[in-house]
PDB file of C-alpha atoms in Angstrom:
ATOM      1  CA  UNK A 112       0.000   0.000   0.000  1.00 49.00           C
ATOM      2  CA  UNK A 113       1.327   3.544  -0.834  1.00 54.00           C
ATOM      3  CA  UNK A 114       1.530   5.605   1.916  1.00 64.00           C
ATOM      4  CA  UNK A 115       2.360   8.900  -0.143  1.00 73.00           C
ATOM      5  CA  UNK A 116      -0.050  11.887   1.072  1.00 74.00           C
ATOM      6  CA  UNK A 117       0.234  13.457  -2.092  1.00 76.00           C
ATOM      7  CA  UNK A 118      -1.145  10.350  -4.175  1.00 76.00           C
ATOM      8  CA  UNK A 119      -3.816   9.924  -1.291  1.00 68.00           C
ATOM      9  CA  UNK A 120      -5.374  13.259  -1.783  1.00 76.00           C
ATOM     10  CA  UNK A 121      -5.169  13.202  -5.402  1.00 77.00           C
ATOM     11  CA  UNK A 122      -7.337   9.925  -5.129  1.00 77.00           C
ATOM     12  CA  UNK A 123      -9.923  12.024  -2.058  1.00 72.00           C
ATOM     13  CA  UNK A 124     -10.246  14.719  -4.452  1.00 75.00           C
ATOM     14  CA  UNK A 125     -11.198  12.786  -6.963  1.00 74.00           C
ATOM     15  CA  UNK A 126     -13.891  10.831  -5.186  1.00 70.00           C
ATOM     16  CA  UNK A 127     -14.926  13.704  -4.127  1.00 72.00           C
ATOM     17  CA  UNK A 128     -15.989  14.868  -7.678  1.00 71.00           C
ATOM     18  CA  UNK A 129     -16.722  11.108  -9.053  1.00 63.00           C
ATOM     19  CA  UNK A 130     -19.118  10.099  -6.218  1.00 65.00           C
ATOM     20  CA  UNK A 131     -21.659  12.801  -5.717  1.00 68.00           C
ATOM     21  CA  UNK A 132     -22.229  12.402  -9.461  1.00 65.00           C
ATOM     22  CA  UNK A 133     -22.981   8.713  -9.535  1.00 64.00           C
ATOM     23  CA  UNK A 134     -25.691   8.963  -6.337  1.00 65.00           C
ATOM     24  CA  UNK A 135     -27.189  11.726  -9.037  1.00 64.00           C
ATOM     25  CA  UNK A 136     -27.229   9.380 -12.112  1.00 56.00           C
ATOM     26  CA  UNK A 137     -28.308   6.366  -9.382  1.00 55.00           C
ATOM     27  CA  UNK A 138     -31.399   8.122  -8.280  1.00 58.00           C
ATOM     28  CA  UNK A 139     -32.322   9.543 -11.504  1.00 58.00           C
ATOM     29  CA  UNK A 140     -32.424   6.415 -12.759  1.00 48.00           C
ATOM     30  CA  UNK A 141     -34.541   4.937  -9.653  1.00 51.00           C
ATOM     31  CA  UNK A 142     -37.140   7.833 -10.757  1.00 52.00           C
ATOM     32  CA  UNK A 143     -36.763   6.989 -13.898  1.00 47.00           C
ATOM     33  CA  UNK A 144     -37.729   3.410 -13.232  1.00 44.00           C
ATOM     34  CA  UNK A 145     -40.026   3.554 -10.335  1.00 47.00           C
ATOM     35  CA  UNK A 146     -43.443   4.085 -12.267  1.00 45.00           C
ATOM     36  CA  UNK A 147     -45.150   0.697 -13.266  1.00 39.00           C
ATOM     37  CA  UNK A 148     -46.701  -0.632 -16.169  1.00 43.00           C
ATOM     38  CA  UNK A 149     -46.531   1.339 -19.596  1.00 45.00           C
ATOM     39  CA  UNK A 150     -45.828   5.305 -17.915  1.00 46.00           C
ATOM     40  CA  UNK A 151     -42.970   6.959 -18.713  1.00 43.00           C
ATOM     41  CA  UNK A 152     -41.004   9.976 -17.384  1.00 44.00           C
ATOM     42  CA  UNK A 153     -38.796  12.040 -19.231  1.00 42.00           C
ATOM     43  CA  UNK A 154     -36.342  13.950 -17.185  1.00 41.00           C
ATOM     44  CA  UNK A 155     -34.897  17.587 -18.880  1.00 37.00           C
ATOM     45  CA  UNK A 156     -32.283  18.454 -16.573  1.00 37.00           C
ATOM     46  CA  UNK A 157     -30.865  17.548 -12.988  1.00 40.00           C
ATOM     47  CA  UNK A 158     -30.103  20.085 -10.189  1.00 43.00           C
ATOM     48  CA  UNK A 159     -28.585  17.943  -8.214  1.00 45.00           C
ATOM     49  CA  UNK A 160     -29.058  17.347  -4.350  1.00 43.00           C
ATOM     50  CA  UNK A 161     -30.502  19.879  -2.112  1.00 44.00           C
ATOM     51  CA  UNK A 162     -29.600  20.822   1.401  1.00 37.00           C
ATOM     52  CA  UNK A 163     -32.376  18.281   2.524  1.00 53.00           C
ATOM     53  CA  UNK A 164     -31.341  15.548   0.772  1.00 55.00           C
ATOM     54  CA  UNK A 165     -32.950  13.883  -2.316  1.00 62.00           C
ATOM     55  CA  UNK A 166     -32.597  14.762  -5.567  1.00 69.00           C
ATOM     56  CA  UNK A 167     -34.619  18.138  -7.518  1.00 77.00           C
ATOM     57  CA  UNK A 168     -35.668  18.075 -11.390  1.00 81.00           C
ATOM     58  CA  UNK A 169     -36.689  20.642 -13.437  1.00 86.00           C
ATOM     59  CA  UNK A 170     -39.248  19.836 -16.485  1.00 87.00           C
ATOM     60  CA  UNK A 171     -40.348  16.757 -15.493  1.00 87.00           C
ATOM     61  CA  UNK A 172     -42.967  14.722 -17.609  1.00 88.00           C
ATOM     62  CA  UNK A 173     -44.679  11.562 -16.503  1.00 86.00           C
ATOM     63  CA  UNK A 174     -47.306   9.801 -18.855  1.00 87.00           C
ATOM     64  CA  UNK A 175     -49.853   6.989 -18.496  1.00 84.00           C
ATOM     65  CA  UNK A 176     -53.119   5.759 -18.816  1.00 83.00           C
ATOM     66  CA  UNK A 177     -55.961   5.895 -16.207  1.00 80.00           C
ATOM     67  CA  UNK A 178     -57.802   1.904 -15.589  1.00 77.00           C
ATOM     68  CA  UNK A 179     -59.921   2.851 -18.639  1.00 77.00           C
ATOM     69  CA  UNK A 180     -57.333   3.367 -20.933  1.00 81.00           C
ATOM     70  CA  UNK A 181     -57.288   6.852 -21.075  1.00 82.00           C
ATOM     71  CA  UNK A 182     -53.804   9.009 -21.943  1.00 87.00           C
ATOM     72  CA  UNK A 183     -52.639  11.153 -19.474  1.00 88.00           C
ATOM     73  CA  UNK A 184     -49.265  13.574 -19.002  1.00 92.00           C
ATOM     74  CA  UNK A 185     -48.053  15.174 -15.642  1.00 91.00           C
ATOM     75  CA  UNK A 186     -45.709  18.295 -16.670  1.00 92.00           C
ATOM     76  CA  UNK A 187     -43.872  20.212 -13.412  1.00 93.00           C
ATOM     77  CA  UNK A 188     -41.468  23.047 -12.984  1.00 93.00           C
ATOM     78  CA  UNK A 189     -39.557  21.190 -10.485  1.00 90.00           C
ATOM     79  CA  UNK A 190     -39.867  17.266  -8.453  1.00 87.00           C
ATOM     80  CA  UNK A 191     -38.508  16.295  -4.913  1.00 86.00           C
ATOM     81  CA  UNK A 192     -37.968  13.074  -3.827  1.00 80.00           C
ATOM     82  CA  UNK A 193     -36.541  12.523  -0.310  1.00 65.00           C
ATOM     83  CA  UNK A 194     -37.552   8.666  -0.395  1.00 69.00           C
ATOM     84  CA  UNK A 195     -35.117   6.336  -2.008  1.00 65.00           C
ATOM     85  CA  UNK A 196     -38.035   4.453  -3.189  1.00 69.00           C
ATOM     86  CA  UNK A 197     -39.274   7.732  -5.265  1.00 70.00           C
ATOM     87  CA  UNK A 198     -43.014   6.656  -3.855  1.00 79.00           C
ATOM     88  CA  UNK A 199     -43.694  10.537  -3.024  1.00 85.00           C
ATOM     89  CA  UNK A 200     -42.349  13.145  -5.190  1.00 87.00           C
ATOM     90  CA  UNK A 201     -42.881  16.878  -4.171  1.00 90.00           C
ATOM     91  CA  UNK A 202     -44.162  18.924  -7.176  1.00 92.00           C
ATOM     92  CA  UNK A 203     -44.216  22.415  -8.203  1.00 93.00           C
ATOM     93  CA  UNK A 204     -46.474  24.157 -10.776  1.00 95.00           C
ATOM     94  CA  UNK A 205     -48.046  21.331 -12.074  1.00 95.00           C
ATOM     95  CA  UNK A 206     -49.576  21.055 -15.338  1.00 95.00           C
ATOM     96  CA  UNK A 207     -52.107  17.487 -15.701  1.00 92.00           C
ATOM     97  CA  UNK A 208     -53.332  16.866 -19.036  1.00 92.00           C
ATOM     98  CA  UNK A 209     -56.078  14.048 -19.779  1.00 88.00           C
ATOM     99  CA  UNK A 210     -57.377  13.250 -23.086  1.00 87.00           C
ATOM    100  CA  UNK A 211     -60.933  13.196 -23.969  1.00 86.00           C
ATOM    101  CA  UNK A 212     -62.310   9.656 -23.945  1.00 79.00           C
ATOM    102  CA  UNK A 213     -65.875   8.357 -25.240  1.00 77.00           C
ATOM    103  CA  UNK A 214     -68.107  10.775 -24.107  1.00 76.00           C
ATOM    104  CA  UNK A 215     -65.843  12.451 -21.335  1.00 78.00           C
ATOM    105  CA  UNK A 216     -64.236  15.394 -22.475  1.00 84.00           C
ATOM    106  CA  UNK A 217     -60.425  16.403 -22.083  1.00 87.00           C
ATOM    107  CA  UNK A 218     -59.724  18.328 -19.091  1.00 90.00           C
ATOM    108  CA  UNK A 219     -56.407  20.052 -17.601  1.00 93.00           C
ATOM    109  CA  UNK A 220     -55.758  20.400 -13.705  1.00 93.00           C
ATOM    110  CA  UNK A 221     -52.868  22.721 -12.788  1.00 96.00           C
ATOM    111  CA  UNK A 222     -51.642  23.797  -9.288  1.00 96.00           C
ATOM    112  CA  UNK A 223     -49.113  25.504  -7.605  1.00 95.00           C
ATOM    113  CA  UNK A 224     -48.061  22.705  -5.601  1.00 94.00           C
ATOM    114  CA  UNK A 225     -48.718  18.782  -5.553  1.00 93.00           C
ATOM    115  CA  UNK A 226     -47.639  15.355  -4.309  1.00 92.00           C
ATOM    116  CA  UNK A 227     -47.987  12.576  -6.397  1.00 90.00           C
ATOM    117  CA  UNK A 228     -47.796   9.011  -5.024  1.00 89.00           C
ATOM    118  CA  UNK A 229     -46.502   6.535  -7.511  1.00 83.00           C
ATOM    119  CA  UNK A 230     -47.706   3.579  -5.173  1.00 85.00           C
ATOM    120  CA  UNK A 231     -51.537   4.711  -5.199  1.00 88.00           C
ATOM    121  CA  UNK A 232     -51.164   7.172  -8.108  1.00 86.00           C
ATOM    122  CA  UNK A 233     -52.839   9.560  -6.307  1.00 91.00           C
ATOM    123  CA  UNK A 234     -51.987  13.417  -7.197  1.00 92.00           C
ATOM    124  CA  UNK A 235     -52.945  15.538  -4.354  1.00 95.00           C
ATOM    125  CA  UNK A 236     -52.954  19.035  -4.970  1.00 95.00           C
ATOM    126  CA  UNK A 237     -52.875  22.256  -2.928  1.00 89.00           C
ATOM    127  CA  UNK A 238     -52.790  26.089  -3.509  1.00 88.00           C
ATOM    128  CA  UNK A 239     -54.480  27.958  -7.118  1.00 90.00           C
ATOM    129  CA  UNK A 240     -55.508  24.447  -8.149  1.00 95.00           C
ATOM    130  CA  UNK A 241     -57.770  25.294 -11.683  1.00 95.00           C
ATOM    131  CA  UNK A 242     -60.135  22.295 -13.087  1.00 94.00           C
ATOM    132  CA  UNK A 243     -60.647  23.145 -16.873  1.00 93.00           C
ATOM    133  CA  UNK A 244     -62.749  20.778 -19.171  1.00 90.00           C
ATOM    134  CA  UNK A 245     -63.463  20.956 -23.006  1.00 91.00           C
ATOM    135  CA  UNK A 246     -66.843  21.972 -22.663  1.00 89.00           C
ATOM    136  CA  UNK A 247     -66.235  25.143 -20.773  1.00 91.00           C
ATOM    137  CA  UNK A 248     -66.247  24.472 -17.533  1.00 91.00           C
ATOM    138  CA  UNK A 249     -63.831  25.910 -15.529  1.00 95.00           C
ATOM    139  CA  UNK A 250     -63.602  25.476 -12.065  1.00 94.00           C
ATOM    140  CA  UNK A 251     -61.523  26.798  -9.057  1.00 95.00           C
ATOM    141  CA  UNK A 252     -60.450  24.908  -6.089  1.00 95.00           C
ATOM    142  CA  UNK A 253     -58.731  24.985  -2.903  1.00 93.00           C
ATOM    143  CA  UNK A 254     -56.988  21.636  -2.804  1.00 95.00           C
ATOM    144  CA  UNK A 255     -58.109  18.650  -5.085  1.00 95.00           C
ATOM    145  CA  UNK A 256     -57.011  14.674  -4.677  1.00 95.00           C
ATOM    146  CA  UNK A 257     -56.854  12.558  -8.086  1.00 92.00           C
ATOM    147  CA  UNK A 258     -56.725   9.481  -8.141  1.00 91.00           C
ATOM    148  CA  UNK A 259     -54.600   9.267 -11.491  1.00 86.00           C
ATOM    149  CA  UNK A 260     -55.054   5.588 -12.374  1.00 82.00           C
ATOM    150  CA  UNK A 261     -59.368   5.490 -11.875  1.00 83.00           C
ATOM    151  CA  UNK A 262     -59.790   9.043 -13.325  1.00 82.00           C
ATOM    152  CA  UNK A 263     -61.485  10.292 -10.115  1.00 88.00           C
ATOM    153  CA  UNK A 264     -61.334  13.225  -8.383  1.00 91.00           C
ATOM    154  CA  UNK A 265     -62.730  15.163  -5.029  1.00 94.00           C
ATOM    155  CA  UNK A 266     -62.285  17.937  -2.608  1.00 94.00           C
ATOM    156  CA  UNK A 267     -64.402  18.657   0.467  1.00 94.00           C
ATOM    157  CA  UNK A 268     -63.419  22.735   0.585  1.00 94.00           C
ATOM    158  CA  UNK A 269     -65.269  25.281  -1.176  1.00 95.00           C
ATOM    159  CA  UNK A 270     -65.617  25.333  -4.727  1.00 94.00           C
ATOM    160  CA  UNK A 271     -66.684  28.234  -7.719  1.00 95.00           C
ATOM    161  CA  UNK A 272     -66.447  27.845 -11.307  1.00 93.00           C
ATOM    162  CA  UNK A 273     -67.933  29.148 -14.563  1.00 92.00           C
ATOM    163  CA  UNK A 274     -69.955  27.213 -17.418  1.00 88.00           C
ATOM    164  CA  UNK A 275     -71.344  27.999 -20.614  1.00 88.00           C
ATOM    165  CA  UNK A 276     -74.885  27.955 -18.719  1.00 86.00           C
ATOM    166  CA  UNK A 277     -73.414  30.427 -16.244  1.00 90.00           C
ATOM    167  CA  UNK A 278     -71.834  30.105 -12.295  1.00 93.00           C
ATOM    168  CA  UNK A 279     -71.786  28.241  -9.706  1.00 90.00           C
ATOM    169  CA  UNK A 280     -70.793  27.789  -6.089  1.00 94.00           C
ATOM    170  CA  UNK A 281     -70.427  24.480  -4.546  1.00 94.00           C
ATOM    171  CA  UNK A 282     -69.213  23.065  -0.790  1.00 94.00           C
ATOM    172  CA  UNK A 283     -67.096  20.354  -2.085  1.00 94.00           C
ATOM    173  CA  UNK A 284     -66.849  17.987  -5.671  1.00 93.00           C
ATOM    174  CA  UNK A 285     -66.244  14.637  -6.624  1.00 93.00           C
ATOM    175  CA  UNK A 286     -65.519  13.827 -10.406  1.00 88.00           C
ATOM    176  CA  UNK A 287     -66.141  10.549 -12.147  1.00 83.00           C
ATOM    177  CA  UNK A 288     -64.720  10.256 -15.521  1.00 70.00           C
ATOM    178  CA  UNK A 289     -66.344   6.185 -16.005  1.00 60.00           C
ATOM    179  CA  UNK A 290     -69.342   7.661 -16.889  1.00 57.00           C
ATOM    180  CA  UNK A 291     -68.227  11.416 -16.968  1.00 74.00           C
ATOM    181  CA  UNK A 292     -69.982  13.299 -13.825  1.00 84.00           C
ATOM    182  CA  UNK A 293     -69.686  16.052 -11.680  1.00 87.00           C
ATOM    183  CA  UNK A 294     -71.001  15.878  -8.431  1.00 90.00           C
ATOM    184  CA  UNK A 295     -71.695  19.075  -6.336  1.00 91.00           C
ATOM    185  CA  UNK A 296     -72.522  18.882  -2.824  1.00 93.00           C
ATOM    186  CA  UNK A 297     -74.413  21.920  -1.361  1.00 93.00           C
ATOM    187  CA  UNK A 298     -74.430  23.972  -5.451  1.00 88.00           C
ATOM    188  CA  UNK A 299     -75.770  26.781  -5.639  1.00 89.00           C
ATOM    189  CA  UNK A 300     -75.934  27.604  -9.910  1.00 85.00           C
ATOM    190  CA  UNK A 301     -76.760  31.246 -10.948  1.00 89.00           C
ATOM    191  CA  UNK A 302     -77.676  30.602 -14.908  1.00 86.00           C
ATOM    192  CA  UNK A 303     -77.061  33.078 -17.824  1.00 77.00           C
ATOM    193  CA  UNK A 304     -80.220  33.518 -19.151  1.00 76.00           C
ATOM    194  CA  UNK A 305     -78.424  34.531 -22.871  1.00 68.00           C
ATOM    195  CA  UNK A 306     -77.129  31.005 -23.531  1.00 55.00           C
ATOM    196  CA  UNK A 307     -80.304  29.396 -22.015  1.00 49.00           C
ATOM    197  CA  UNK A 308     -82.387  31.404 -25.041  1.00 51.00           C
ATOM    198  CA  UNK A 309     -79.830  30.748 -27.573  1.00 50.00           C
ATOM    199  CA  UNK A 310     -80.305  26.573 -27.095  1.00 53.00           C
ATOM    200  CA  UNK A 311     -83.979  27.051 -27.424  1.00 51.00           C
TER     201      UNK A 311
END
């Protein structure tokens, strides 16, 4: 063994450099490989560890399909994982995309913040959460939990939103996409009497 200091730092310095990078590449890929079945996630660019721990991504997409075959995409500015098993991943300005499916139209869900559970699949957002559908309702929330692989939604806070038939104000919402339905507890709906005429 080579006792020579100047050999042995060489060698520290260089582990230094080579093994923060491969616990980066090692959890990226652990991301990468943690969702099940046929979703994917495409990773733009790593940050690198935090101060907490973990690992933080910017432009993340992860895509799947709900339990009745229905296309989805998660976009975010930024992910979090602290768990070496990637089951919860912190999200930030999230952007959910479903496609329209039989009857059902194609709705977006965005937030300022979210966790998504890639055990249960279930995305559960918090603060300026926005519900938009293709038929023109759009609908703001407090918090919402989706439940990304049935295509089911709900909150139990206050809700208000906008149609084509005119507003509404609502004490809490579940969504069912299999049939499509909205259901409002406590709604109170103020209708537009100009698009009422105009579909007579």
């Amino acid at each position: 063994m080579n006792d020579n200091p100047e050999i042995h730092s060489r060698r520290v310095a260089r582990l230094k450099l080579v093994l923060p990078g491969i616990a980066v590449v090692l959890l990226g890929l652990l991301v990468l490989f943690s969702r099940s079945g046929d979703d994917l996630i495409q990773l733009a660019i790593f940050d690198g560890t935090d101060s907490g721990g973990g690992v933080v991504l910017r432009d993340p997409v992860m895509r799947g399909t709900t339990s009745g075959n229905v296309p989805y995409e998660i976009s975010a500015a930024t992910a979090h994982s602290q768990d070496t098993a990637n089951a919860l991943v912190n999200l930030r300005e999230v952007n959910a995309r479903f496609a329209p499916a039989g009857s059902a139209p194609g709705y977006v869900i965005e937030a300022t913040a979210g966790l998504m559970n890639n055990e249960t699949g279930l995305l559960d957002l918090r603060d300026g959460v926005t519900y938009r559908d293709d038929n023109g309702l759009v609908l703001v929330l407090i918090d919402f939990v989706y439940d990304t692989s049935r295509g089911t939604g709900r909150t139990k806070k206050p809700v208000s939103g906008t149609a084509p038939q005119g507003t509404l104000e609502a004490a809490g919402l579940q969504i069912s996409q299999n049939p499509s339905a909205y259901i409002f507890e406590r709604a109170r709906l103020m209708v537009d009497p100009k698009p009422a005429q105009a579909n007579k």
